[in-house]
Coordinates of C-alpha atoms in Angstrom, one line a residue:
X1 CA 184.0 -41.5 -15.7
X2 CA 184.6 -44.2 -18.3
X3 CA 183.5 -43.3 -21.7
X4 CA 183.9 -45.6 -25.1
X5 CA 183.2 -45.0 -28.9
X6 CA 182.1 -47.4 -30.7
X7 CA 181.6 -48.2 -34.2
X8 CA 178.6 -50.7 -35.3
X9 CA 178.5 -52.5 -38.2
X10 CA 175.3 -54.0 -38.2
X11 CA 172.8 -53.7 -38.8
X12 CA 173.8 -50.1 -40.7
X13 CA 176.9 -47.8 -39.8
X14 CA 176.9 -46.2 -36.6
X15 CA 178.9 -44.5 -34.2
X16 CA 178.0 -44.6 -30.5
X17 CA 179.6 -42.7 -27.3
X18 CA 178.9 -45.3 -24.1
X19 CA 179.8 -43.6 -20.5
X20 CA 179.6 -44.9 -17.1
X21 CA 180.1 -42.4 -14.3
X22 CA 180.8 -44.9 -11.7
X23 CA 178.7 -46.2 -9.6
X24 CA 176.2 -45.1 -12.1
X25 CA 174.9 -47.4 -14.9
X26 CA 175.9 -47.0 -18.5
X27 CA 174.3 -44.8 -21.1
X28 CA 174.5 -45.2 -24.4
X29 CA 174.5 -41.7 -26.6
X30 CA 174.1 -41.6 -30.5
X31 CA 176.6 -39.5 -32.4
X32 CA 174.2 -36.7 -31.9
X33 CA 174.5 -37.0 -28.4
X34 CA 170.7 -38.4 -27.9
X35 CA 170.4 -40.6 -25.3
X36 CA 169.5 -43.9 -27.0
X37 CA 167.3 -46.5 -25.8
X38 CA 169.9 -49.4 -26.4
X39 CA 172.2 -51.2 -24.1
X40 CA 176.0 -51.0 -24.4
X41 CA 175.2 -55.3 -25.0
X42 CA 173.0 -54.3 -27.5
X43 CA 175.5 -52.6 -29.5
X44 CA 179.2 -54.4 -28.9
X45 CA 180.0 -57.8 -29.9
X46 CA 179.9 -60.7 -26.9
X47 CA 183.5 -59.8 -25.6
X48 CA 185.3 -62.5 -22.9
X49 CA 187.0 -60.0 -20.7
X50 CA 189.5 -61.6 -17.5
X51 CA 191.2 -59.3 -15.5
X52 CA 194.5 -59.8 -13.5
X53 CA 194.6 -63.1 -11.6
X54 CA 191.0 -63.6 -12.6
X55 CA 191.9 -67.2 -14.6
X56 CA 193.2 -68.5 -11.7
X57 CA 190.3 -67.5 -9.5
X58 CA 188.3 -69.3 -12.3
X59 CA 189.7 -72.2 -11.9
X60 CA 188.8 -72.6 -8.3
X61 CA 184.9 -72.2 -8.7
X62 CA 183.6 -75.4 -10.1
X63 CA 180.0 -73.8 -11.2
X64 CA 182.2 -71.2 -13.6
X65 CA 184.6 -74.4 -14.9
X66 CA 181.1 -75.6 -16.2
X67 CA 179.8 -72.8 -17.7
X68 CA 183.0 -72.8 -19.6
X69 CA 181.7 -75.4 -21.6
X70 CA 178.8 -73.6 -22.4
X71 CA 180.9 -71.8 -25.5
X72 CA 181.0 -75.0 -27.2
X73 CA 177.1 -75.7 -26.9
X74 CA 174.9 -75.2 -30.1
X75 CA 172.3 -73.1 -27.8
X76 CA 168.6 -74.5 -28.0
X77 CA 166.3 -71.6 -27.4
X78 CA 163.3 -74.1 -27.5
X79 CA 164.9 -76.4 -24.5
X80 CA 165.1 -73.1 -22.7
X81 CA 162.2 -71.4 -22.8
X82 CA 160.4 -75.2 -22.4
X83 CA 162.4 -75.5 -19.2
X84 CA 160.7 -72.4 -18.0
X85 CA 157.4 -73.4 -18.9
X86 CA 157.7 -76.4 -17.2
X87 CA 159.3 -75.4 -13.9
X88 CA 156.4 -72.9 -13.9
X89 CA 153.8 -75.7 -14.6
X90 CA 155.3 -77.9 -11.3
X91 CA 155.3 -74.7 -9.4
X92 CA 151.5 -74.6 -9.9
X93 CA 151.1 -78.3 -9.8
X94 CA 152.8 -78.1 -6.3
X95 CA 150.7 -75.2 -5.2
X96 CA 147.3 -76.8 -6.4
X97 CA 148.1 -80.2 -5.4
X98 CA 148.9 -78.4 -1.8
X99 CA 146.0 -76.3 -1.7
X100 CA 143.6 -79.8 -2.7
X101 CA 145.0 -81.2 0.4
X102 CA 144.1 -78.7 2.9
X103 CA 140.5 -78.9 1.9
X104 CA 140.4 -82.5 1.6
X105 CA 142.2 -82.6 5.2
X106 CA 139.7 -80.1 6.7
X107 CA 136.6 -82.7 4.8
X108 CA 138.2 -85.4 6.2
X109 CA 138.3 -83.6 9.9
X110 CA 134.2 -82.5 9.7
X111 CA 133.4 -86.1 8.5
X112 CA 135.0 -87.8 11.2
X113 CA 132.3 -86.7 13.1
X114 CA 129.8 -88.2 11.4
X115 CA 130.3 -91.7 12.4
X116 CA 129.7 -90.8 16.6
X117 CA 126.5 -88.9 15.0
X118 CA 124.8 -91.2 13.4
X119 CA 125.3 -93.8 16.4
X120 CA 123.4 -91.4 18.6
X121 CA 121.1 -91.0 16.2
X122 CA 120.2 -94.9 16.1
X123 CA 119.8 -94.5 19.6
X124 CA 117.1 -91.9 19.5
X125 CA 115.6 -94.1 16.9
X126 CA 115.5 -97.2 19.0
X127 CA 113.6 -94.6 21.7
X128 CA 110.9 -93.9 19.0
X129 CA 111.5 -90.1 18.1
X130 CA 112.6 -90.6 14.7
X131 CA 108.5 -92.1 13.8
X132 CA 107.1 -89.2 16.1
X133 CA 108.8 -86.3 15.1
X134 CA 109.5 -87.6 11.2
X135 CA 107.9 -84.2 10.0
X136 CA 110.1 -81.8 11.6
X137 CA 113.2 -84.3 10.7
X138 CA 112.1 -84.0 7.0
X139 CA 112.2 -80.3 7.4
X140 CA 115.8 -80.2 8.3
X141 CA 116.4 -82.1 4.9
X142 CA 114.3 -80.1 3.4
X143 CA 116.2 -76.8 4.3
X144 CA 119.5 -78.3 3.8
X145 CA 117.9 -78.5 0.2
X146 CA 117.3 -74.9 -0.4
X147 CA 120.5 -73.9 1.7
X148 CA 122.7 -75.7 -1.6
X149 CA 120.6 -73.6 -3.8
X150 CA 122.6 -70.9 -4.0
X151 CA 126.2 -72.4 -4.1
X152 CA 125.2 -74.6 -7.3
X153 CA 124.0 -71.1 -8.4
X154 CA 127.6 -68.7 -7.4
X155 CA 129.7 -70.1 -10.3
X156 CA 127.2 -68.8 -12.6
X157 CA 127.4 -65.1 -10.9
X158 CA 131.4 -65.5 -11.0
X159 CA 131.1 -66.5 -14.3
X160 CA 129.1 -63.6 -15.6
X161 CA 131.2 -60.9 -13.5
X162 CA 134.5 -62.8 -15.5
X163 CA 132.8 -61.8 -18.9
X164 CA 131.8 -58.3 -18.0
X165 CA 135.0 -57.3 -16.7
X166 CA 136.3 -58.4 -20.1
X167 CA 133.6 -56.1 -22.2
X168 CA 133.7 -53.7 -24.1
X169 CA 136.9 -55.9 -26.1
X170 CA 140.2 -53.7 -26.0
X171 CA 140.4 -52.8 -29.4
X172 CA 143.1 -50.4 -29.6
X173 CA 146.3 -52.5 -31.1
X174 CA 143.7 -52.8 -34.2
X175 CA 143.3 -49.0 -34.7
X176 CA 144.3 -46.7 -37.7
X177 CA 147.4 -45.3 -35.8
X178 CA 148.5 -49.0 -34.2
X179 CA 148.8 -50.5 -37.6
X180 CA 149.6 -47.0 -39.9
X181 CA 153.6 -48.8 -40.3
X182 CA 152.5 -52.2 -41.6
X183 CA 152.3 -52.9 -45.2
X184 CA 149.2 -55.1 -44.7
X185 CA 147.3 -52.7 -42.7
X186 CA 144.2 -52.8 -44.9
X187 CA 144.0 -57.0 -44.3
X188 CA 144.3 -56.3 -40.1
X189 CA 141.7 -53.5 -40.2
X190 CA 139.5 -55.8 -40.9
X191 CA 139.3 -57.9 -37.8
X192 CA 138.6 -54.7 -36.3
X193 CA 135.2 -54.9 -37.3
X194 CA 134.9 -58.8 -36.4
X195 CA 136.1 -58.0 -32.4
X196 CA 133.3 -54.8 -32.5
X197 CA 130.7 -57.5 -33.4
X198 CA 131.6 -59.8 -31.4
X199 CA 131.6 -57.5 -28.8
X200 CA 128.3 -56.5 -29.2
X201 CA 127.0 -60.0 -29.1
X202 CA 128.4 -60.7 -26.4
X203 CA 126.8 -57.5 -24.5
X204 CA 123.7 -59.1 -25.7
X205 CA 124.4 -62.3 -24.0
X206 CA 125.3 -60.7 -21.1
X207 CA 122.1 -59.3 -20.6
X208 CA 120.1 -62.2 -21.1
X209 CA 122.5 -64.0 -18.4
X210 CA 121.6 -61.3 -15.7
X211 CA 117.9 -61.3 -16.7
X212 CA 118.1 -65.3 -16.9
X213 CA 120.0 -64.9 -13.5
X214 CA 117.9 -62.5 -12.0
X215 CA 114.8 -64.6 -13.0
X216 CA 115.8 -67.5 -11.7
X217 CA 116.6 -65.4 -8.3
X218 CA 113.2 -64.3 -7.9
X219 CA 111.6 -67.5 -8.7
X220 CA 113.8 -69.4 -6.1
X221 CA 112.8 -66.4 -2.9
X222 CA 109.2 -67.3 -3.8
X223 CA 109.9 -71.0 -3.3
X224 CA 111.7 -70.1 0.0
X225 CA 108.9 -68.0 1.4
X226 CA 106.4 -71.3 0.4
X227 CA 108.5 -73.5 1.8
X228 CA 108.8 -70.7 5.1
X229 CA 104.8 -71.1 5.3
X230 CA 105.3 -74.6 5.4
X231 CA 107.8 -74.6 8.3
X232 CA 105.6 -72.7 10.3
X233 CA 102.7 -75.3 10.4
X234 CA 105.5 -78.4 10.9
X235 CA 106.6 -76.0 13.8
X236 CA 103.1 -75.7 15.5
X237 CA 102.8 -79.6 15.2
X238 CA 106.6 -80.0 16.2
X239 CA 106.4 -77.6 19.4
X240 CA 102.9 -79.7 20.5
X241 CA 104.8 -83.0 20.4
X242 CA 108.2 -81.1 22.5
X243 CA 105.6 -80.2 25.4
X244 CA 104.5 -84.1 25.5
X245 CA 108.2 -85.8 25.2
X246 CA 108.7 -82.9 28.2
X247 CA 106.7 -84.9 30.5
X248 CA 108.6 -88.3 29.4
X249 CA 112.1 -86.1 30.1
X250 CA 113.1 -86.9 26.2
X251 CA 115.0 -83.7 24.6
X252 CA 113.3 -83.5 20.9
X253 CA 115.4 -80.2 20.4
X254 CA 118.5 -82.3 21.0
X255 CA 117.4 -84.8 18.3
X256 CA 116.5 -82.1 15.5
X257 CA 120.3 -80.3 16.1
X258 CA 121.5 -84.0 15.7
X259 CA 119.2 -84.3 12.0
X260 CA 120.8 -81.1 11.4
X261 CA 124.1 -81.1 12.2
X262 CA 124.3 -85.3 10.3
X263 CA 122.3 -83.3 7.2
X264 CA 124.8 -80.9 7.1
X265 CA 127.9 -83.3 7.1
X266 CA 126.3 -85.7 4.5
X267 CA 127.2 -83.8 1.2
X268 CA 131.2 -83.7 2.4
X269 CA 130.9 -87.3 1.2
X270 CA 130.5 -86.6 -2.2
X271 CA 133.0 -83.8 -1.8
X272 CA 135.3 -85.6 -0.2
X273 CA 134.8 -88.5 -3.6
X274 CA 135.2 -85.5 -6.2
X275 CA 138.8 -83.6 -4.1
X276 CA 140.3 -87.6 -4.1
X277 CA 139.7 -87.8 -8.0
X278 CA 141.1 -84.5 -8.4
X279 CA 143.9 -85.2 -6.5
X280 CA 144.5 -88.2 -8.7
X281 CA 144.1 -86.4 -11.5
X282 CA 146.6 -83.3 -10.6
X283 CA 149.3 -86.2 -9.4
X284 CA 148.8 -88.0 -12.9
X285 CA 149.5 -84.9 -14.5
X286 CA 152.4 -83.8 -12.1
X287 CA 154.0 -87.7 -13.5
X288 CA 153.7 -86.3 -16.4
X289 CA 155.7 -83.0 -15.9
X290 CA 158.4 -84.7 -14.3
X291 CA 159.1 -87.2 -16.7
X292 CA 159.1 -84.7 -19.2
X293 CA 161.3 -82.3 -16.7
X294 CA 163.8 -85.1 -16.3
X295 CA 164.0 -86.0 -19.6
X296 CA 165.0 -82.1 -20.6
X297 CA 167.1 -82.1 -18.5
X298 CA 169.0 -85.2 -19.3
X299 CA 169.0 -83.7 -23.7
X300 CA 170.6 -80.5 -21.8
X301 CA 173.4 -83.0 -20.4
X302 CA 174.1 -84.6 -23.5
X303 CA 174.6 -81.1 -25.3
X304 CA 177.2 -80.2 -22.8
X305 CA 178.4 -83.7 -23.2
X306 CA 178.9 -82.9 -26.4
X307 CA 180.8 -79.9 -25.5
X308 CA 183.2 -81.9 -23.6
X309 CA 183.9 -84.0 -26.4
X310 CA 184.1 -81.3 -28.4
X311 CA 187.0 -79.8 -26.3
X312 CA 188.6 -83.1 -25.9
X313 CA 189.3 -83.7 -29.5
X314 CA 190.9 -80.1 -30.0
X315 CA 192.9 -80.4 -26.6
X316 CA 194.1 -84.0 -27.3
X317 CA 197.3 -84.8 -25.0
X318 CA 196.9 -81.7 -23.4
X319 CA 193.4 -81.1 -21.8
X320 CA 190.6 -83.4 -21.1
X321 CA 187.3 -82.6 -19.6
X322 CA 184.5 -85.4 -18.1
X323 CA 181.2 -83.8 -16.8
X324 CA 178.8 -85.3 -14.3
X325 CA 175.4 -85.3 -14.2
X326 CA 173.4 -83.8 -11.8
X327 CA 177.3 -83.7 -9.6
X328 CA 176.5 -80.4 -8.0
X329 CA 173.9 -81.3 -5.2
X330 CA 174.6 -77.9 -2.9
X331 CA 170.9 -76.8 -3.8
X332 CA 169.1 -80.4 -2.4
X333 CA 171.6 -79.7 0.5
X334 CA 170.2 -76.2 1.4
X335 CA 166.9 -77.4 0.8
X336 CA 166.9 -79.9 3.3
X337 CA 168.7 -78.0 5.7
X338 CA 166.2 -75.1 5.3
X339 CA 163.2 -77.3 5.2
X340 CA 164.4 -80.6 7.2
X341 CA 167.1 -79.3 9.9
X342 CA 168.5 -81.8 12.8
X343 CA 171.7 -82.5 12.2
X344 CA 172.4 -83.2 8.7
X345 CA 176.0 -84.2 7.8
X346 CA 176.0 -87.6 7.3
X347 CA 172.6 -87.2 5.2
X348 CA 174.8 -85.4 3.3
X349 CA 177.9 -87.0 2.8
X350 CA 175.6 -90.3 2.0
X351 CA 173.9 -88.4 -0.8
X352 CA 177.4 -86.8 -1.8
X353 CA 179.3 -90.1 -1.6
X354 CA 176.4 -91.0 -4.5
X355 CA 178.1 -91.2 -8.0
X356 CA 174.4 -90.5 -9.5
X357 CA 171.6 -89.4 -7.6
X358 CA 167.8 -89.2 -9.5
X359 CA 165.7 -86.4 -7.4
X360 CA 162.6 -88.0 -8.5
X361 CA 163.0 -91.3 -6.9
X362 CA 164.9 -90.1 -3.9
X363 CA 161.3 -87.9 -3.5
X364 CA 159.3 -90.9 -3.7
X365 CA 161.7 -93.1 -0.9
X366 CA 161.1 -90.1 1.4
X367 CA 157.4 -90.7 0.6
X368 CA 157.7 -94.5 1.4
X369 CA 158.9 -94.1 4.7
X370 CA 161.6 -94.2 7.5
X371 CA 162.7 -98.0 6.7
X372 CA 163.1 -97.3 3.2
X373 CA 165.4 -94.5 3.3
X374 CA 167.3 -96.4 5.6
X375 CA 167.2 -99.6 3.5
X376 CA 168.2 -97.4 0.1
X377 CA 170.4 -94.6 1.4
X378 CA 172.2 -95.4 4.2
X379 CA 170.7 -93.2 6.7
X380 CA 170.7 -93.3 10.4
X381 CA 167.3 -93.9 11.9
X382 CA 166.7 -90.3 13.3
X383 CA 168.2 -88.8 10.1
X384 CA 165.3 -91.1 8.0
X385 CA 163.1 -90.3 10.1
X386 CA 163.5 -86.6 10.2
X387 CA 163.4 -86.6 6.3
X388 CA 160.7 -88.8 6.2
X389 CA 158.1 -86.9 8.3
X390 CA 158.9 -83.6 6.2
X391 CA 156.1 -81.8 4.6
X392 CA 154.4 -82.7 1.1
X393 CA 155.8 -79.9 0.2
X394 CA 159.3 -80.7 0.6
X395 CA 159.5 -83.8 -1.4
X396 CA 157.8 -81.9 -4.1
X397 CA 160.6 -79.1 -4.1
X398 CA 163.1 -81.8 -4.4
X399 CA 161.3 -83.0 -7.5
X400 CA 161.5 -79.8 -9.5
X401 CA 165.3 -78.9 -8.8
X402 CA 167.9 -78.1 -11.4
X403 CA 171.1 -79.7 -10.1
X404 CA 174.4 -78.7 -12.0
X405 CA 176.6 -80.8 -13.6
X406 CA 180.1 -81.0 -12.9
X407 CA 183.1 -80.7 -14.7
X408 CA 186.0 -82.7 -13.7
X409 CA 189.4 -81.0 -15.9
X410 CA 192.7 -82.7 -16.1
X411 CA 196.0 -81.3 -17.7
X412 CA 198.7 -83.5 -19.5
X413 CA 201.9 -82.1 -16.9
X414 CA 204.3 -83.7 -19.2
X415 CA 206.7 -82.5 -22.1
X416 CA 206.2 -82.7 -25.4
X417 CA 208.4 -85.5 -25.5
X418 CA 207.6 -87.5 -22.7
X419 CA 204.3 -90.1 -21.9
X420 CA 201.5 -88.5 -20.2
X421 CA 201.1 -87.5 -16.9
X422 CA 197.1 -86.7 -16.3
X423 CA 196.7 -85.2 -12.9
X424 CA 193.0 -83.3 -12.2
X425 CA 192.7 -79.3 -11.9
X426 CA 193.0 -80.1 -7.9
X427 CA 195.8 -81.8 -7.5
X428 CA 197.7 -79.2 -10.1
X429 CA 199.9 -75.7 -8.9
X430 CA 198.5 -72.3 -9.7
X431 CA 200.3 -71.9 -12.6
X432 CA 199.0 -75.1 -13.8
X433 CA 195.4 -74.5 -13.0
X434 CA 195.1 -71.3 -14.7
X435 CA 197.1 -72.9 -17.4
X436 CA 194.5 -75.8 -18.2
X437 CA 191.4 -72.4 -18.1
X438 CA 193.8 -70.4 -20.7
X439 CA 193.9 -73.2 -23.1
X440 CA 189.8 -74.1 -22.5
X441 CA 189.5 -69.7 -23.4
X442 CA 191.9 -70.2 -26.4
X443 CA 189.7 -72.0 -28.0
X444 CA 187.1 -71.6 -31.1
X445 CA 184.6 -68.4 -30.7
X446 CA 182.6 -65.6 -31.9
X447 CA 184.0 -63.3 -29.0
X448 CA 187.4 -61.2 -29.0
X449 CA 189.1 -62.6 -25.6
X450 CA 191.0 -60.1 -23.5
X451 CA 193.4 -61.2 -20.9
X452 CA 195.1 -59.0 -18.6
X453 CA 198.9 -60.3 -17.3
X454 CA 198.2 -63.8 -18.1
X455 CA 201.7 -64.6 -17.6
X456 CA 200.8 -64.0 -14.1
X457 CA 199.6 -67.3 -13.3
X458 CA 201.5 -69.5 -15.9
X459 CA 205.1 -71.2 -15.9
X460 CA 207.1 -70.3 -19.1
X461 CA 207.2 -74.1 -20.2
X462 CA 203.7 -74.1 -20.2
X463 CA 203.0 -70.9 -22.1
X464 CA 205.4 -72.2 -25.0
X465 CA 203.9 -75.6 -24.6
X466 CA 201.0 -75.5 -24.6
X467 CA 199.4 -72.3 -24.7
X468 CA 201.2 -70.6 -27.3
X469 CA 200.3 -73.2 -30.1
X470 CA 196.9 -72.6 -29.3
X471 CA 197.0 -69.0 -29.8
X472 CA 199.0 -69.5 -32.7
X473 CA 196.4 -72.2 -33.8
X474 CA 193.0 -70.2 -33.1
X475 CA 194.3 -66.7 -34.1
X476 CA 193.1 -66.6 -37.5
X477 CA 189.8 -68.0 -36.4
X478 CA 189.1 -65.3 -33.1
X479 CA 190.4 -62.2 -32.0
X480 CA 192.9 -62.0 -28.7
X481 CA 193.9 -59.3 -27.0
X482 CA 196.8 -59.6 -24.8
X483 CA 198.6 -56.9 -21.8
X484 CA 201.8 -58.5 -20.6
X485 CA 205.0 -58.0 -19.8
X486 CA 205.9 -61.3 -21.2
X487 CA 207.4 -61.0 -24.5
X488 CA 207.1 -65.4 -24.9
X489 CA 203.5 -64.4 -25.8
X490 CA 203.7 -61.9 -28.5
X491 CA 206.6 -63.2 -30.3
X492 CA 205.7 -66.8 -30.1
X493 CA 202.5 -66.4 -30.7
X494 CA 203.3 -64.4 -33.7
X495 CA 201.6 -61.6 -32.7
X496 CA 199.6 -59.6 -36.0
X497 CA 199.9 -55.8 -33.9
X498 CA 202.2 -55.2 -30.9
X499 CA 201.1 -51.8 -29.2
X500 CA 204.1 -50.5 -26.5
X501 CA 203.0 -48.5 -23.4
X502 CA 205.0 -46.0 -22.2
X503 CA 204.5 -45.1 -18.5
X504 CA 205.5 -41.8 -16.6
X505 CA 204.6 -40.9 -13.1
X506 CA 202.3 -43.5 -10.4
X507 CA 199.6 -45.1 -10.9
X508 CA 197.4 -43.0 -9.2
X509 CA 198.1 -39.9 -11.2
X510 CA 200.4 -40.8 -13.8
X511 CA 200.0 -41.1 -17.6
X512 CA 200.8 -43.3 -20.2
X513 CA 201.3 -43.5 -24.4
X514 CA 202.3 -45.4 -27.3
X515 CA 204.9 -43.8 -29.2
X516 CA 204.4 -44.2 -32.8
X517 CA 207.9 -46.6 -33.3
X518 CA 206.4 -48.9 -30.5
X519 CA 203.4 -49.8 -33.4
X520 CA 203.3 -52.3 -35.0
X521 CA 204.6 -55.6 -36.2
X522 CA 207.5 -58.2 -34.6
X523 CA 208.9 -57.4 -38.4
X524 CA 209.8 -53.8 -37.8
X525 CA 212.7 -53.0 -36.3
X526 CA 211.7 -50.5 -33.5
X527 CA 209.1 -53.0 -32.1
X528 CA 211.5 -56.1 -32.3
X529 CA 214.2 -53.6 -30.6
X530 CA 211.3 -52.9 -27.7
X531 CA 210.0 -56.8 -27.3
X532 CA 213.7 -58.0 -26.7
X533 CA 214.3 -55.1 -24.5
X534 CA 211.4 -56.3 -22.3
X535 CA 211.7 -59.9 -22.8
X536 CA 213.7 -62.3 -20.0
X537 CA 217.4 -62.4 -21.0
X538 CA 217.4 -59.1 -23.4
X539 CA 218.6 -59.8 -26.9
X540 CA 220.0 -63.0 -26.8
X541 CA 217.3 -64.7 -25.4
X542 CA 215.4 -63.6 -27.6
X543 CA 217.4 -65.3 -30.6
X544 CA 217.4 -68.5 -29.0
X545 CA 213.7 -68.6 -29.4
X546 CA 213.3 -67.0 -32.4
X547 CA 216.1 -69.9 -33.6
X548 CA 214.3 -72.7 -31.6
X549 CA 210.9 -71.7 -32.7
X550 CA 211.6 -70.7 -36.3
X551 CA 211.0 -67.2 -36.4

């Protein structure tokens, strides 16, 4: 069980007791001891905590060595939450633009029957059945008619089941109670009153929609059953004229399913011409979305551009930092291999070897075809082909992914006195690695940083290099907190409070204290006498740099 007091500030005085019994989450008690409603993130500052080792594991995940830079970004909340919006607005694009083209495929399918109909039907023309049995082929018409009747009329019954789910109006965030806290209570009430009205009306309307409805119902069963009367005197006529083509071994029946079946196909035409504008219309606003996705996405480069730059100008000679656009392609690799398969690897190694790679118009070759991924990209024939017979779907998922920029970070490995010798966090040691991370933590920040043992990872030269004038340079601006058993860090970095631990016993059931002499600063005697006890060389050593460095 971990528990921690804490005193807020802000927005009024407050002490707090957080506790985590582990594995459990925390919980946050007020000084009473009531459980509060707040998060332990609600209440502390943003604090930058590493552990032991942790810089150096930092330094060898590239998606983390970005979101370093994220610090220095002036944070848009509007780009953000736009972002969202519009990821959510392709999402549904994709879906409806999907869902358009399985009913315009299954149109497509029913009508390609037509065609073959119609021939036969000529035929049956040409053999006279058409002029003889006009009547009953009118009467197929005719009931196609009357069968459309009620689909032009089911958007109006959706409609008015929409509004009544919606009535009586929810009126309860406009109560007495809901508003008794806000000063202009007796303004808001008033709307009350508007919604009730409104409500009412609408009831009204309601009604008259279902008796309009309803009416309209009625009237159209009557014309059915005249229409049904109607039918049967064709059909005595009709079944007179089926005995006599009998005798000429004509099938009539066989004609009328054709009339039928051609009558019942015909209106997919003007379906099929209202699904093809809508797909145009959903594509022209999908265009629309992704230009505007892009160019969000390009504004949130230049911010962390900006960063860079940022980091650059305060790191001169020592650290300098280039990100990439879009560089982090892993997600439009697991896509394809997810939704694409065969074997992939040079796919991938031809997009990878790309410097700069735009999703939208490597969508659109896949669209265009084998030849042209080929042509553009580089890729063997089965890999083009493969990609290029994907679904829809796929190319449309390409379209709306976020890739990552990466950051590429080189260190300065030379002395202060020598020319500069740039070599890229890859090609550094350990100690150097970590070494160009400390320095990008050092830097300007809200947040207290807290490093445990970062000597661990560092080479002396470069802690009194490079990383102690940074601490020395930022500590007035940000809080550090520092456990080591390097006593360069302290005393060169001019330390304001040095605490001492004592330890007795193990780890595992020992204890540990600061003795009251071992508080306090490198000007007092008992804590200078404890740093140069601890410190490489004892006592001497400890001159030397307190000589060297002016101390």
């Amino acid at each position: 069980k971990i528990s921690l007091k804490i005193q807020s500030h802000h927005p009024t005085q407050q002490m707090y007791l957080i506790e985590r019994t582990i594995p459990n989450p925390s919980v946050v008690r007020e000084d009473s001891g009531r459980i509060s409603n707040l998060l332990a993130e609600n209440i502390l500052p943003r604090i930058e905590v590493y552990g032991q080792h942790e810089i150096s594991e930092l330094a060898k995940n590239s998606e983390k060595r970005t979101r370093l830079l994220d610090r220095f970004v002036d944070t848009d909340e509007a780009l953000n939450r736009r972002k969202s919006e519009l990821l959510r607005d392709l999402e549904k694009s994709r879906q409806s633009i999907l869902n358009l083209r399985y009913e315009l495929h299954d149109v497509e399918e029913r009508l390609a029957a037509l065609p073959g109909l119609e021939e036969t039907l000529e035929r049956f023309r040409a053999a006279g059945l058409e002029e003889r049995l006009r009547e009953r082929s009118v009467l197929v018409r005719e009931e196609q008619v009357l069968l459309s009747i009620p689909e032009r009329l089911e958007p109006f019954n959706q409609s008015l089941e929409n509004i009544q789910s919606e009535l009586p109006i929810d009126l309860t965030f406009l109560s007495q109670k809901a508003l008794e806290d806000l000063p202009g209570k007796e303004i808001l009430i008033s709307a009350n009153k508007v919604l009730e009205q409104l409500s009412r009306d609408l009831e009204d309307v309601v009604i008259r929609y279902k008796n309009a409805l309803q009416r309209a119902n009625e009237e159209i069963i009557q014309i059915r059953s005249r229409w049904e009367e109607r039918k049967l005197e064709v059909q005595k006529e009709y079944e007179k004229i089926l005995r006599e083509l009998k005798k000429s071994a004509i099938d009539g029946e066989e004609f009328i399913r054709l009339r039928r079946n051609i009558e019942s196909l015909r209106p997919l035409r003007e379906r099929q011409k209202q699904l093809l504008q809508q797909k145009n219309d959903l594509l022209e606003r999908r265009r629309m979305y992704l230009t505007e996705w892009e160019d969000l996405k390009a504004e949130e480069f230049r911010n962390l551009d900006r960063a860079a730059n940022k980091v650059n100008r305060k790191l001169r000679q020592r650290v300098d930092v280039t990100v990439t656009f879009s560089g982090d392609r892993k997600s439009l690799f697991k896509l394809l291999r997810e939704r694409v398969g065969g074997q992939l690897s040079e796919t991938i190694e031809k997009l990878e070897g790309k410097e700069t790679i735009s999703l939208t118009d490597f969508a659109d070759t896949c669209r265009e075809g084998t030849e042209r991924l080929r042509e553009k990209y580089g890729f063997t024939p089965m890999q083009a082909r493969n990609i290029a017979e994907a679904n829809p779907e796929v190319f449309m998922c390409i379209e709306e992914l976020d890739l990552s920029p990466t950051t590429t970070i080189r260190l300065n490995t030379a002395s202060v006195d020598e020319p500069p010798a740039w070599q890229t966090l890859e090609d550094l040691s350990t100690g150097q690695k970590a070494t160009a991370i400390l320095l990008l933590l050092l830097l300007d920040s809200d947040a207290p940083l807290i490093v445990d043992q970062p000597e661990d990872d560092l080479d002396n030269r470069f802690i009194t290099e490079g990383v102690v004038p940074r601490i020395r340079a930022e500590k007035r601006l940000r809080q550090f907190v520092f456990s080591t058993h390097n006593a360069n860090i302290p005393v060169l970095g001019d330390a304001e409070l040095i605490l001492g631990l004592t330890a007795s016993g193990e780890a595992d059931g020992g204890t540990t204290k600061i003795p009251g002499k071992h508080r306090g600063s490198i000007d007092e005697q008992s804590v200078r006498e404890l740093v140069e006890e601890v410190l490489e060389g004892g006592k001497m050593a400890f001159e030397t740099r307190r000589l060297k460095y002016g101390f």
